[in-house]
mmCIF file of C-alpha atoms in Angstrom:
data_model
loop_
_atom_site.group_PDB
_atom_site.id
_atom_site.type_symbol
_atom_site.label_atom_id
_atom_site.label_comp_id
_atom_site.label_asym_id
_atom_site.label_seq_id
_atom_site.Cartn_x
_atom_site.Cartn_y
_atom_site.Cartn_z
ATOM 1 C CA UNK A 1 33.718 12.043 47.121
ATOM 2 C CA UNK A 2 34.468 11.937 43.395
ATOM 3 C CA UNK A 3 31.915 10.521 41.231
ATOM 4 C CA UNK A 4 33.042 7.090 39.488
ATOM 5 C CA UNK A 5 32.927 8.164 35.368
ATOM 6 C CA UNK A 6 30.603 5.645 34.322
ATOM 7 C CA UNK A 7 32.339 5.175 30.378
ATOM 8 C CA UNK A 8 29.945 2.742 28.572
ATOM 9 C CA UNK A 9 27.009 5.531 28.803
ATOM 10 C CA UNK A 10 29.968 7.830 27.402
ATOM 11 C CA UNK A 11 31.159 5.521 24.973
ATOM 12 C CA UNK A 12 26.599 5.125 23.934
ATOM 13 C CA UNK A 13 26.817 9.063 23.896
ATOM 14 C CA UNK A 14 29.508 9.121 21.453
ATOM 15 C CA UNK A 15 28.396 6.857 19.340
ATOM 16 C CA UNK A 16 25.064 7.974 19.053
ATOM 17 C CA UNK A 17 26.392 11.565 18.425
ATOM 18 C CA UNK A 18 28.822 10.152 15.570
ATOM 19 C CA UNK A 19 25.496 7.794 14.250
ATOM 20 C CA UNK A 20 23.583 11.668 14.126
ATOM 21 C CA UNK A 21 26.454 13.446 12.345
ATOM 22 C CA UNK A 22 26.692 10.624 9.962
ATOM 23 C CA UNK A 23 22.748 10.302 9.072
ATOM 24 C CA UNK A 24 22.996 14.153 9.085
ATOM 25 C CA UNK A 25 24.999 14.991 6.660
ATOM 26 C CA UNK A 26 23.949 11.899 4.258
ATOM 27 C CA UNK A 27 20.326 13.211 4.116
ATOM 28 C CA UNK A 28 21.745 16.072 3.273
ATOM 29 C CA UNK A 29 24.066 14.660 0.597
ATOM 30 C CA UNK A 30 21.543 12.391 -0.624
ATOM 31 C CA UNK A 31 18.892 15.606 -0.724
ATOM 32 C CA UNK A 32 21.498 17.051 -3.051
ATOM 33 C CA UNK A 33 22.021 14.544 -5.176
ATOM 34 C CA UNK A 34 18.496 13.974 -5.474
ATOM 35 C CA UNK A 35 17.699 17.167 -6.777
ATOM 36 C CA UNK A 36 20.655 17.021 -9.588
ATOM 37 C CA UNK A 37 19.710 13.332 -10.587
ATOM 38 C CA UNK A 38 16.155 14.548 -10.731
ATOM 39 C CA UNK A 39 17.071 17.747 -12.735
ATOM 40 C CA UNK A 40 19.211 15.684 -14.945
ATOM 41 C CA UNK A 41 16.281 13.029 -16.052
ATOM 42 C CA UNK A 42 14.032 15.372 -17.085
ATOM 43 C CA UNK A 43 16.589 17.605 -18.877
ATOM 44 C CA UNK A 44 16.039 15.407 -21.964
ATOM 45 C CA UNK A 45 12.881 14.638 -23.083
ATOM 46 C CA UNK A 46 12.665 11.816 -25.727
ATOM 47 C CA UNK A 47 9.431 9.504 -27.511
ATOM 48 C CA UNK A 48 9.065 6.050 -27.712
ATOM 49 C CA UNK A 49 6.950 4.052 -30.322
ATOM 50 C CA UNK A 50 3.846 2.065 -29.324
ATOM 51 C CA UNK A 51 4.783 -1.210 -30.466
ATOM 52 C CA UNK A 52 1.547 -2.782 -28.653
ATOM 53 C CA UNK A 53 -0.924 -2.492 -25.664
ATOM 54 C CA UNK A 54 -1.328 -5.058 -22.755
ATOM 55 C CA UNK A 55 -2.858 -4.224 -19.353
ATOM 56 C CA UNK A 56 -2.413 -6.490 -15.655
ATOM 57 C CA UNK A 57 -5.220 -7.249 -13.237
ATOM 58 C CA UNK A 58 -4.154 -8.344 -9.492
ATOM 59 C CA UNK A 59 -6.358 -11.001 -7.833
ATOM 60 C CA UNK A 60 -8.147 -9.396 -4.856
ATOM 61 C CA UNK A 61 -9.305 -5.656 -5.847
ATOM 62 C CA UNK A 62 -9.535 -6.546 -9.458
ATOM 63 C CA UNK A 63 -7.605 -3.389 -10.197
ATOM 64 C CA UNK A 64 -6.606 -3.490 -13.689
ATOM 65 C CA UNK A 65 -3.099 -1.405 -14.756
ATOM 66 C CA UNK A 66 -2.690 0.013 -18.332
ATOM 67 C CA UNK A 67 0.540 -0.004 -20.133
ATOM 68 C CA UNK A 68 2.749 0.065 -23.458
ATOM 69 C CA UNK A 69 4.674 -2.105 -24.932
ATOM 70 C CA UNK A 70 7.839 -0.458 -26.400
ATOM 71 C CA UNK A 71 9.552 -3.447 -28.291
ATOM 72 C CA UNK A 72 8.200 -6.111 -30.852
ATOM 73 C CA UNK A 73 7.410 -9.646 -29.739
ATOM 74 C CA UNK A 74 6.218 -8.646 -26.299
ATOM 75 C CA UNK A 75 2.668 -9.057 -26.466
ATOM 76 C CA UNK A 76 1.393 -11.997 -24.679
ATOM 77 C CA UNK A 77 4.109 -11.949 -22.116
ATOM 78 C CA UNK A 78 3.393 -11.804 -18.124
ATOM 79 C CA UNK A 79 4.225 -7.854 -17.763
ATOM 80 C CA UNK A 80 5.162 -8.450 -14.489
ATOM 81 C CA UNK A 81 8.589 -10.036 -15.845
ATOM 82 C CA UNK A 82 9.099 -7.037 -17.881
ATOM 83 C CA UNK A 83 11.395 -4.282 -17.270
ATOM 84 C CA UNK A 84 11.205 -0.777 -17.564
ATOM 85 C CA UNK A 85 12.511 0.433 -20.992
ATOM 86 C CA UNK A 86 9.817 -2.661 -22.560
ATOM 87 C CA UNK A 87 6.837 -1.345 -21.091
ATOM 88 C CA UNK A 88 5.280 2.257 -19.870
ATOM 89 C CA UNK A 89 2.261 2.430 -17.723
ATOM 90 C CA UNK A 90 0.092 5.026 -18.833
ATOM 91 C CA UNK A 91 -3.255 6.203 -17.514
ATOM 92 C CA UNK A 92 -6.831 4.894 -19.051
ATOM 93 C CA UNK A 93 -7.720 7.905 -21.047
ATOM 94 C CA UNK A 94 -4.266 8.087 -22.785
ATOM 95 C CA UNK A 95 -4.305 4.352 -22.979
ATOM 96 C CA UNK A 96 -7.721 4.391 -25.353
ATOM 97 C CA UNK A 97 -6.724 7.154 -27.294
ATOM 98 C CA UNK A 98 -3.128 5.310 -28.236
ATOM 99 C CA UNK A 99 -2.801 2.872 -31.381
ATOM 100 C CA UNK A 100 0.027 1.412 -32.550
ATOM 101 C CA UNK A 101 2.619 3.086 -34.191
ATOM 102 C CA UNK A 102 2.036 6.151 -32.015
ATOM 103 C CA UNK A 103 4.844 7.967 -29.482
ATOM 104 C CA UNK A 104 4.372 8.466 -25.730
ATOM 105 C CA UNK A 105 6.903 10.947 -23.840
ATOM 106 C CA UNK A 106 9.297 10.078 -21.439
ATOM 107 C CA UNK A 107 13.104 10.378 -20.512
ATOM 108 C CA UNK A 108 16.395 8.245 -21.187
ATOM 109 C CA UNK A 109 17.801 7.381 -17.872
ATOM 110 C CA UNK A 110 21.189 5.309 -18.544
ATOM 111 C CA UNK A 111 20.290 4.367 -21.637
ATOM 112 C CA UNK A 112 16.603 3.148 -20.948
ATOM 113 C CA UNK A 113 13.473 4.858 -21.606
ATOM 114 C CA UNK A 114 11.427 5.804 -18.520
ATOM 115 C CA UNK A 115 7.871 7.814 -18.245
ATOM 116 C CA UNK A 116 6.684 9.980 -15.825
ATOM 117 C CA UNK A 117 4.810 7.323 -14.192
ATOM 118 C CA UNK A 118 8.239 4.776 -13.689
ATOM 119 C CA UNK A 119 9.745 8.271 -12.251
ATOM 120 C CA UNK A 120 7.098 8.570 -9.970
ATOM 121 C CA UNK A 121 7.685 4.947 -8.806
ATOM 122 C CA UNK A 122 11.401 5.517 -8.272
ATOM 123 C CA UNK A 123 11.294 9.175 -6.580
ATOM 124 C CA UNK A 124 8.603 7.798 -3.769
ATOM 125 C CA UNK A 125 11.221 6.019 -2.969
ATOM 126 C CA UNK A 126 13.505 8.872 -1.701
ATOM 127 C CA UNK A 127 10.797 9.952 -0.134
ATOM 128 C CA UNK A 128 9.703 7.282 2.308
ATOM 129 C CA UNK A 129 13.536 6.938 3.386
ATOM 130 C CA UNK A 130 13.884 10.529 4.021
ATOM 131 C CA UNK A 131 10.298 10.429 6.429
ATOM 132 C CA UNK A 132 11.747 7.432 8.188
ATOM 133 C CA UNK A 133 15.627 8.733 8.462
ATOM 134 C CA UNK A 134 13.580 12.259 9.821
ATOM 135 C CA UNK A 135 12.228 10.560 12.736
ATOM 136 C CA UNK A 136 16.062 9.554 14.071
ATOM 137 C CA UNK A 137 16.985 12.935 13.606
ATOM 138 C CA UNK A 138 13.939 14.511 15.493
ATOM 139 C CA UNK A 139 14.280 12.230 18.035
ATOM 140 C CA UNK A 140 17.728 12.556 18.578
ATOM 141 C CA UNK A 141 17.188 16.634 18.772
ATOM 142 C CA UNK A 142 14.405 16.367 21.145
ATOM 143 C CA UNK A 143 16.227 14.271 23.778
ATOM 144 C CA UNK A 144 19.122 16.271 23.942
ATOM 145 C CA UNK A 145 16.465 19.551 24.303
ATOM 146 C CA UNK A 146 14.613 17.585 27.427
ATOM 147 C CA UNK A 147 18.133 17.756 28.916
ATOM 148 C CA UNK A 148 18.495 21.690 28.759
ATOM 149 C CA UNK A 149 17.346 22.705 32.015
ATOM 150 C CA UNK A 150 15.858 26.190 30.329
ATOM 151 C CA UNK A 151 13.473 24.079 27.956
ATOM 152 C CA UNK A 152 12.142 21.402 30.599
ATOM 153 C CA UNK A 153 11.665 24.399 32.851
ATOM 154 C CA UNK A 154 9.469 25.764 30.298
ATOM 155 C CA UNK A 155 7.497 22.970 29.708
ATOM 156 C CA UNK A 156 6.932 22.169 33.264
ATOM 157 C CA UNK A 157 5.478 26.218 33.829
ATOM 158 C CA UNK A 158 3.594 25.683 30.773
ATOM 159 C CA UNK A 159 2.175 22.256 31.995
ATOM 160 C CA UNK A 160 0.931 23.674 35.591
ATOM 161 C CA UNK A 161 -1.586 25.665 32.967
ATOM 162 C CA UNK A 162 -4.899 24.189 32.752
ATOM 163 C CA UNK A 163 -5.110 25.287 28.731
ATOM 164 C CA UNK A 164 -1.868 24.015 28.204
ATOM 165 C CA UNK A 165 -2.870 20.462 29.465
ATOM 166 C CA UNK A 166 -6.040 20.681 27.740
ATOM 167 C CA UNK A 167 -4.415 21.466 24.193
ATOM 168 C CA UNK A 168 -1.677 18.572 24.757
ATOM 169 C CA UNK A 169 -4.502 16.059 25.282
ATOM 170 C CA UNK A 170 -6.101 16.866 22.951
ATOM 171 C CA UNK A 171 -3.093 16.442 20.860
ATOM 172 C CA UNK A 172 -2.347 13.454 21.747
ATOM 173 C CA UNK A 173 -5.693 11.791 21.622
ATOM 174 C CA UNK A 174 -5.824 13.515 18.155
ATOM 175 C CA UNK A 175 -2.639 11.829 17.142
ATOM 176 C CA UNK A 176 -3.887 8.211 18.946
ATOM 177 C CA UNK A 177 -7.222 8.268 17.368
ATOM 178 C CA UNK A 178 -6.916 9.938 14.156
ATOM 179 C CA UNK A 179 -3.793 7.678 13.028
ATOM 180 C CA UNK A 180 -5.925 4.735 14.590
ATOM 181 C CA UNK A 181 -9.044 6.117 11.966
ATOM 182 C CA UNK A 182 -6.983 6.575 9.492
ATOM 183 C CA UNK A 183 -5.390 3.211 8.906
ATOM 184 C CA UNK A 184 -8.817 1.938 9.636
ATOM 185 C CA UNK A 185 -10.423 3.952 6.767
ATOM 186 C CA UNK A 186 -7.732 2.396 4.083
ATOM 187 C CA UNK A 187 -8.591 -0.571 5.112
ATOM 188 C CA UNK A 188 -12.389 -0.052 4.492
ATOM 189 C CA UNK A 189 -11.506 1.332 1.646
ATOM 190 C CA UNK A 190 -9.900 -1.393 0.414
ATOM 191 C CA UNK A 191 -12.400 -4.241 1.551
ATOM 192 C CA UNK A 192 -14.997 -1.920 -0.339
ATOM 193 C CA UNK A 193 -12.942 -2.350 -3.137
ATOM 194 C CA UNK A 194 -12.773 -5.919 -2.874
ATOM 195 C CA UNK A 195 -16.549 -5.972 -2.415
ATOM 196 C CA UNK A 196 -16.727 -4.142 -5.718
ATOM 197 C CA UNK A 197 -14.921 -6.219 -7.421
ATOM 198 C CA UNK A 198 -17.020 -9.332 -6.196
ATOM 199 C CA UNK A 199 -19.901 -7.771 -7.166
ATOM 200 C CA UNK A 200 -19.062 -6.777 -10.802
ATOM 201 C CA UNK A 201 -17.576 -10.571 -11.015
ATOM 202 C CA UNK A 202 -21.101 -11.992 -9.863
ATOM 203 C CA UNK A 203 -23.383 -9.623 -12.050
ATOM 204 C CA UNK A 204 -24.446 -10.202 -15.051
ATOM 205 C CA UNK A 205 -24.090 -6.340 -16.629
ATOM 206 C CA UNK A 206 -23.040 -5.722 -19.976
ATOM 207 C CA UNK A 207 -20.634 -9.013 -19.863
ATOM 208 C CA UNK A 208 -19.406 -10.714 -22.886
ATOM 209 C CA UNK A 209 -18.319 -15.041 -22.181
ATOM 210 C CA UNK A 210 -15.462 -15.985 -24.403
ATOM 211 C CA UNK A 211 -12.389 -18.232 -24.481
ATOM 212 C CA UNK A 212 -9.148 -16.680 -23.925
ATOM 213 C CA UNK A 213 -6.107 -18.484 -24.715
ATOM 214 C CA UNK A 214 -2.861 -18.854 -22.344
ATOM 215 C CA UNK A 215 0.228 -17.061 -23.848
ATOM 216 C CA UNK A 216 2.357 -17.182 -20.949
ATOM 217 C CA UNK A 217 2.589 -17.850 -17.240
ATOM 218 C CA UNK A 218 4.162 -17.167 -13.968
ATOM 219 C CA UNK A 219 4.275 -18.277 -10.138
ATOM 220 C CA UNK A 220 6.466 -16.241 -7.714
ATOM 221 C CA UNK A 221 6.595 -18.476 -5.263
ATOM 222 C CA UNK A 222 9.254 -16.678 -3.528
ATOM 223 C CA UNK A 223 7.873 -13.261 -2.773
ATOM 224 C CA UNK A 224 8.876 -12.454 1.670
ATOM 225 C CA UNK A 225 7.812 -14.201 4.508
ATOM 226 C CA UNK A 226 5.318 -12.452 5.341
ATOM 227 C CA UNK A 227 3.929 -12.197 2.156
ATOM 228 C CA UNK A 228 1.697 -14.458 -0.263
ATOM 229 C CA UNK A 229 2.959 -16.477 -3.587
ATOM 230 C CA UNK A 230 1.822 -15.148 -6.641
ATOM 231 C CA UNK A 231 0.294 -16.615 -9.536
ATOM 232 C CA UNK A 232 -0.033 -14.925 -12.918
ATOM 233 C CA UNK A 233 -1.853 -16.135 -16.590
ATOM 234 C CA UNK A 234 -0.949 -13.843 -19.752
ATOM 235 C CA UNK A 235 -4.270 -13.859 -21.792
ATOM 236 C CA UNK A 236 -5.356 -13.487 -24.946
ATOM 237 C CA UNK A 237 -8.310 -13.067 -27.025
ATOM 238 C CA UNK A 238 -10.463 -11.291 -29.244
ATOM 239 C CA UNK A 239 -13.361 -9.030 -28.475
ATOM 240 C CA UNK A 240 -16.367 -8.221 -30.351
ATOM 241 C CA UNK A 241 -14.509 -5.875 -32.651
ATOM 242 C CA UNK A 242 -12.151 -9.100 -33.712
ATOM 243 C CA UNK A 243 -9.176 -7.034 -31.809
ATOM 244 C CA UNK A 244 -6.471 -8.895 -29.865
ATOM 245 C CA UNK A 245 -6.912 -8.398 -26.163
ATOM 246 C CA UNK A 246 -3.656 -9.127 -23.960
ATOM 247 C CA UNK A 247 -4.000 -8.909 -20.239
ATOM 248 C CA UNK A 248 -1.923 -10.521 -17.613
ATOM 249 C CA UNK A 249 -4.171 -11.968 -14.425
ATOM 250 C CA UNK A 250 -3.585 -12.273 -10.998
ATOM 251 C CA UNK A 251 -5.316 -16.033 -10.052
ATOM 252 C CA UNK A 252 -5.072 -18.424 -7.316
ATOM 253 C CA UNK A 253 -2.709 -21.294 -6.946
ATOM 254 C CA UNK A 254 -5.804 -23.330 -7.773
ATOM 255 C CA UNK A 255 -6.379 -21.689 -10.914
ATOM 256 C CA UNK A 256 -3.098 -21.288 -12.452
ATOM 257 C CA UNK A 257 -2.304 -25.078 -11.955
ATOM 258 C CA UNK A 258 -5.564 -25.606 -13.421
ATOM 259 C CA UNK A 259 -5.493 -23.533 -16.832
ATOM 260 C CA UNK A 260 -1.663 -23.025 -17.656
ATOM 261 C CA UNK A 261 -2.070 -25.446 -19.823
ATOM 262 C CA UNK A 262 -5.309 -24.953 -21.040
ATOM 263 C CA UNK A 263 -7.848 -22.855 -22.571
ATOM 264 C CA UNK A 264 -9.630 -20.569 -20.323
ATOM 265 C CA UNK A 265 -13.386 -19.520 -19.425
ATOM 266 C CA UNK A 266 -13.352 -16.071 -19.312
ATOM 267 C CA UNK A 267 -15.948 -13.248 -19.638
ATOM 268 C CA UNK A 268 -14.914 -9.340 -19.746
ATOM 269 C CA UNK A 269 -17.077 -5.841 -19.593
ATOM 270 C CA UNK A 270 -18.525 -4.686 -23.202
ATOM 271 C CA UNK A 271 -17.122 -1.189 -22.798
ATOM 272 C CA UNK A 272 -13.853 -2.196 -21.306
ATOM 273 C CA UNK A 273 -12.899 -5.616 -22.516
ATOM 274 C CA UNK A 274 -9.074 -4.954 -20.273
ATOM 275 C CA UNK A 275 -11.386 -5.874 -17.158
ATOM 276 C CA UNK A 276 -11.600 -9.596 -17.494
ATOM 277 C CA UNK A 277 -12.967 -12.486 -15.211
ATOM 278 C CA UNK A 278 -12.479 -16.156 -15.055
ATOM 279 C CA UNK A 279 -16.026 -17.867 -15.565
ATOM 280 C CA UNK A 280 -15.737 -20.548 -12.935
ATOM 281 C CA UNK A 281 -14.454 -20.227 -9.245
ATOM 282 C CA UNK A 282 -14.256 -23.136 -6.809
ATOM 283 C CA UNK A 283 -14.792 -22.936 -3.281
ATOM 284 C CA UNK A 284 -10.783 -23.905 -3.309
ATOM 285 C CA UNK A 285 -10.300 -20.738 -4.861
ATOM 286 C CA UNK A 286 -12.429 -18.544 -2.267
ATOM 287 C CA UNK A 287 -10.223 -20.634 0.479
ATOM 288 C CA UNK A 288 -7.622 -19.442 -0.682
ATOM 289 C CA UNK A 289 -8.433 -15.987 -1.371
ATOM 290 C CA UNK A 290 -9.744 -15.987 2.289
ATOM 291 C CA UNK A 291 -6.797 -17.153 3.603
ATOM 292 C CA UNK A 292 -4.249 -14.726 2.372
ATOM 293 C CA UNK A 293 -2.081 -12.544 4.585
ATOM 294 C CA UNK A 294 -3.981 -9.637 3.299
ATOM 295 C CA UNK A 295 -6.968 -10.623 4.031
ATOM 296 C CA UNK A 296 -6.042 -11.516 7.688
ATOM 297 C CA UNK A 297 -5.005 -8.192 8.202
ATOM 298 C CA UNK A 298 -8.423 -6.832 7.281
ATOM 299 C CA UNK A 299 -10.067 -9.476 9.873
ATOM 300 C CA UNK A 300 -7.801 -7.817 12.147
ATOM 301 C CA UNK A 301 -9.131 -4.261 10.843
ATOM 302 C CA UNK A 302 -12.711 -6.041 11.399
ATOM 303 C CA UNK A 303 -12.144 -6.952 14.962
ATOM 304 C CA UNK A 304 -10.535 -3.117 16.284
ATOM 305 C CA UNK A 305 -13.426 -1.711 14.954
ATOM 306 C CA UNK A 306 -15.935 -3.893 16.819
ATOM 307 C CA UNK A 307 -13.523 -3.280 20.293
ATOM 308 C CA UNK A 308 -13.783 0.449 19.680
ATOM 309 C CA UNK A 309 -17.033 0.415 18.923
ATOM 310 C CA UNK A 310 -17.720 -1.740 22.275
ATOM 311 C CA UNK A 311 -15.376 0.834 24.249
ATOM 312 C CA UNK A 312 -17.549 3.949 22.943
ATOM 313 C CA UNK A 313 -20.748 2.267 24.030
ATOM 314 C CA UNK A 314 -19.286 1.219 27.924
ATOM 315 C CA UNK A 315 -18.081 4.705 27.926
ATOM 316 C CA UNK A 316 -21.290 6.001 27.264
ATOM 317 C CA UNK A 317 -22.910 4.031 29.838
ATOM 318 C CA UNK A 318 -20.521 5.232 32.079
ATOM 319 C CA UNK A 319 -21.238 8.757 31.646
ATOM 320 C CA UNK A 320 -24.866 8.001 32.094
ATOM 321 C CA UNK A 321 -24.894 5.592 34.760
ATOM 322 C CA UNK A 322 -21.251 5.738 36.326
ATOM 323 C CA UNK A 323 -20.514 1.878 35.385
ATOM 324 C CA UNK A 324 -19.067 0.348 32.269
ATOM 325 C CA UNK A 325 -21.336 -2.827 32.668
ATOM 326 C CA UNK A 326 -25.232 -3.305 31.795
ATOM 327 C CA UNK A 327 -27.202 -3.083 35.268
ATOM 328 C CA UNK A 328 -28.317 -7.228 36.011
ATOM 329 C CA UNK A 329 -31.988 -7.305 36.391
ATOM 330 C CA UNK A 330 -33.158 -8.225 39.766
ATOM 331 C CA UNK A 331 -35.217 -10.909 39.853
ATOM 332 C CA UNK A 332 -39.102 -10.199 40.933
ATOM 333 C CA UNK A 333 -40.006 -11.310 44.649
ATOM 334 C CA UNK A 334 -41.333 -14.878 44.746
ATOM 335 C CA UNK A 335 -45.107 -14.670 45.241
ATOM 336 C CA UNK A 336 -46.876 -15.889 48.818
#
């Protein structure tokens, strides 16, 4: 009896083949190309003049970014409208040592300056596609092995093995937990730094009050769907030294529609007057700091720590007692 060819898993097969050849060889073209566009940026090395210095500050970790501005009339200006070519980022210890007037090195990429940070920034990128466009490819190559009748022979010899089946689970509750640690330990991480910066906003350490005037504003109110609007106030004032200070904030919705138009309450660190903080907060503003997407991601950090932590204990009780539940307490005999 002959065996009816069943053509739309064929016609799957195919494509899926022609989808591997054609990821294939674009990694590979794209790995090439890489390397020659990478080659070429950094074949010529130019300077750009300092024209001023300005610095950002996001909302939740209080993180504050350091940059240069490489074209007059800049200063004051949300940074997060400018482009690369009109600003560098540059790290803190070359940032105090700069002044105006002086060069920082870079590279002229179609006719625009760029750093080594804004290179940085744009090779990640290549990176994180090829780790994502690797996993196709793997997992293409692996299901076509499980079909060779040599290899899942293999495996199944090798899984009758008691040390083999130890090692594998151990793998793969190495995998399971340590990825499951790992993004839990970021996000620690990061609600420590938001603790940080709540604390150094609260205390009353080596901080200087002042009046900082708006220069410029900015509300992205279109950012994803599953991500927050943003709100930004350019800054300026002077610090104890009578030097301009420009720094771009990160507020709330309440704020910015607050002090956009006004002068604003500010207070900043004596040794680093970049790290600035806006005097008064209203319980609208912890709302909606609370209430971000970003922070509902950490309550969901919050609550898979308390499960595991509630698994680990019934587990433990099982080993000792051989159930996951607390023994009930029997009630004491009623007394003649």
């Amino acid at each position: 009896m002959k065996h009816k060819m069943d053509w739309k898993r064929v016609g799957w097969m195919i494509f899926a083949f022609m989808v591997f050849v054609f990821v294939l060889f674009k990694t590979v073209e794209n790995t090439q190309e890489y390397k020659e566009l990478k080659s070429q940026n950094e074949s010529n090395p130019v300077t750009a003049i300092v024209h001023d210095k300005t610095a950002a500050q996001d909302l939740l970790y209080g993180k504050t970014s350091y940059m240069v501005l490489l074209h007059d009339n800049l200063a004051g200006k949300v940074v997060r409208n400018l482009d690369i070519g009109q600003r560098a980022y540059v790290e803190k210890e070359e940032f105090d040592k700069l002044e105006i007037g002086d060069t920082v090195s870079g590279y002229i990429i179609d006719g625009t300056f760029h750093n080594q940070e804004d290179l940085k920034g744009e090779y990640s990128s290549y990176y994180i596609g090829l780790i994502f466009v690797s996993i196709f490819i793997i997992g293409y190559i692996s299901y076509w092995l499980s079909k060779i009748k040599m290899v899942t022979s293999f495996f199944h010899r090798m899984e009758q093995k008691r040390l083999f089946n130890s090692l594998l689970g151990v793998l793969l509750y190495g995998l399971f937990y340590g990825g499951m640690l790992t993004g839990l330990s970021f996000g620690f991480y990061y609600m420590g730094q938001m603790a940080m910066n709540a604390y150094d906003k609260y205390s009353d350490e080596d901080r200087i009050e002042t009046t900082a005037v708006v220069t410029d504003h900015f509300a992205d109110l279109d950012v994803g769907r599953y991500a927050d609007s943003e709100y930004f106030l350019a800054l300026s004032f002077e610090n104890q030294a009578n030097e301009t200070v420009y720094v771009t904030k990160e507020v709330t919705s309440h704020a910015y529609y607050a002090y956009k138009d006004q002068p604003v309450p500010i207070s900043y660190h004596e040794e680093n007057p970049y790290k600035i903080f806006l005097q008064e907060t209203s319980w609208k503003d912890v709302f909606q700091i609370m209430t971000t997407n970003e922070m509902m991601i950490y309550y969901i950090v919050c609550l898979i720590t308390v499960a595991m932590i509630y698994v680990f204990i019934c587990w433990r009780r099982y080993k000792k007692t051989g159930s996951y539940f607390r023994a009930k307490k029997e009630n004491p005999p009623l007394s003649k």
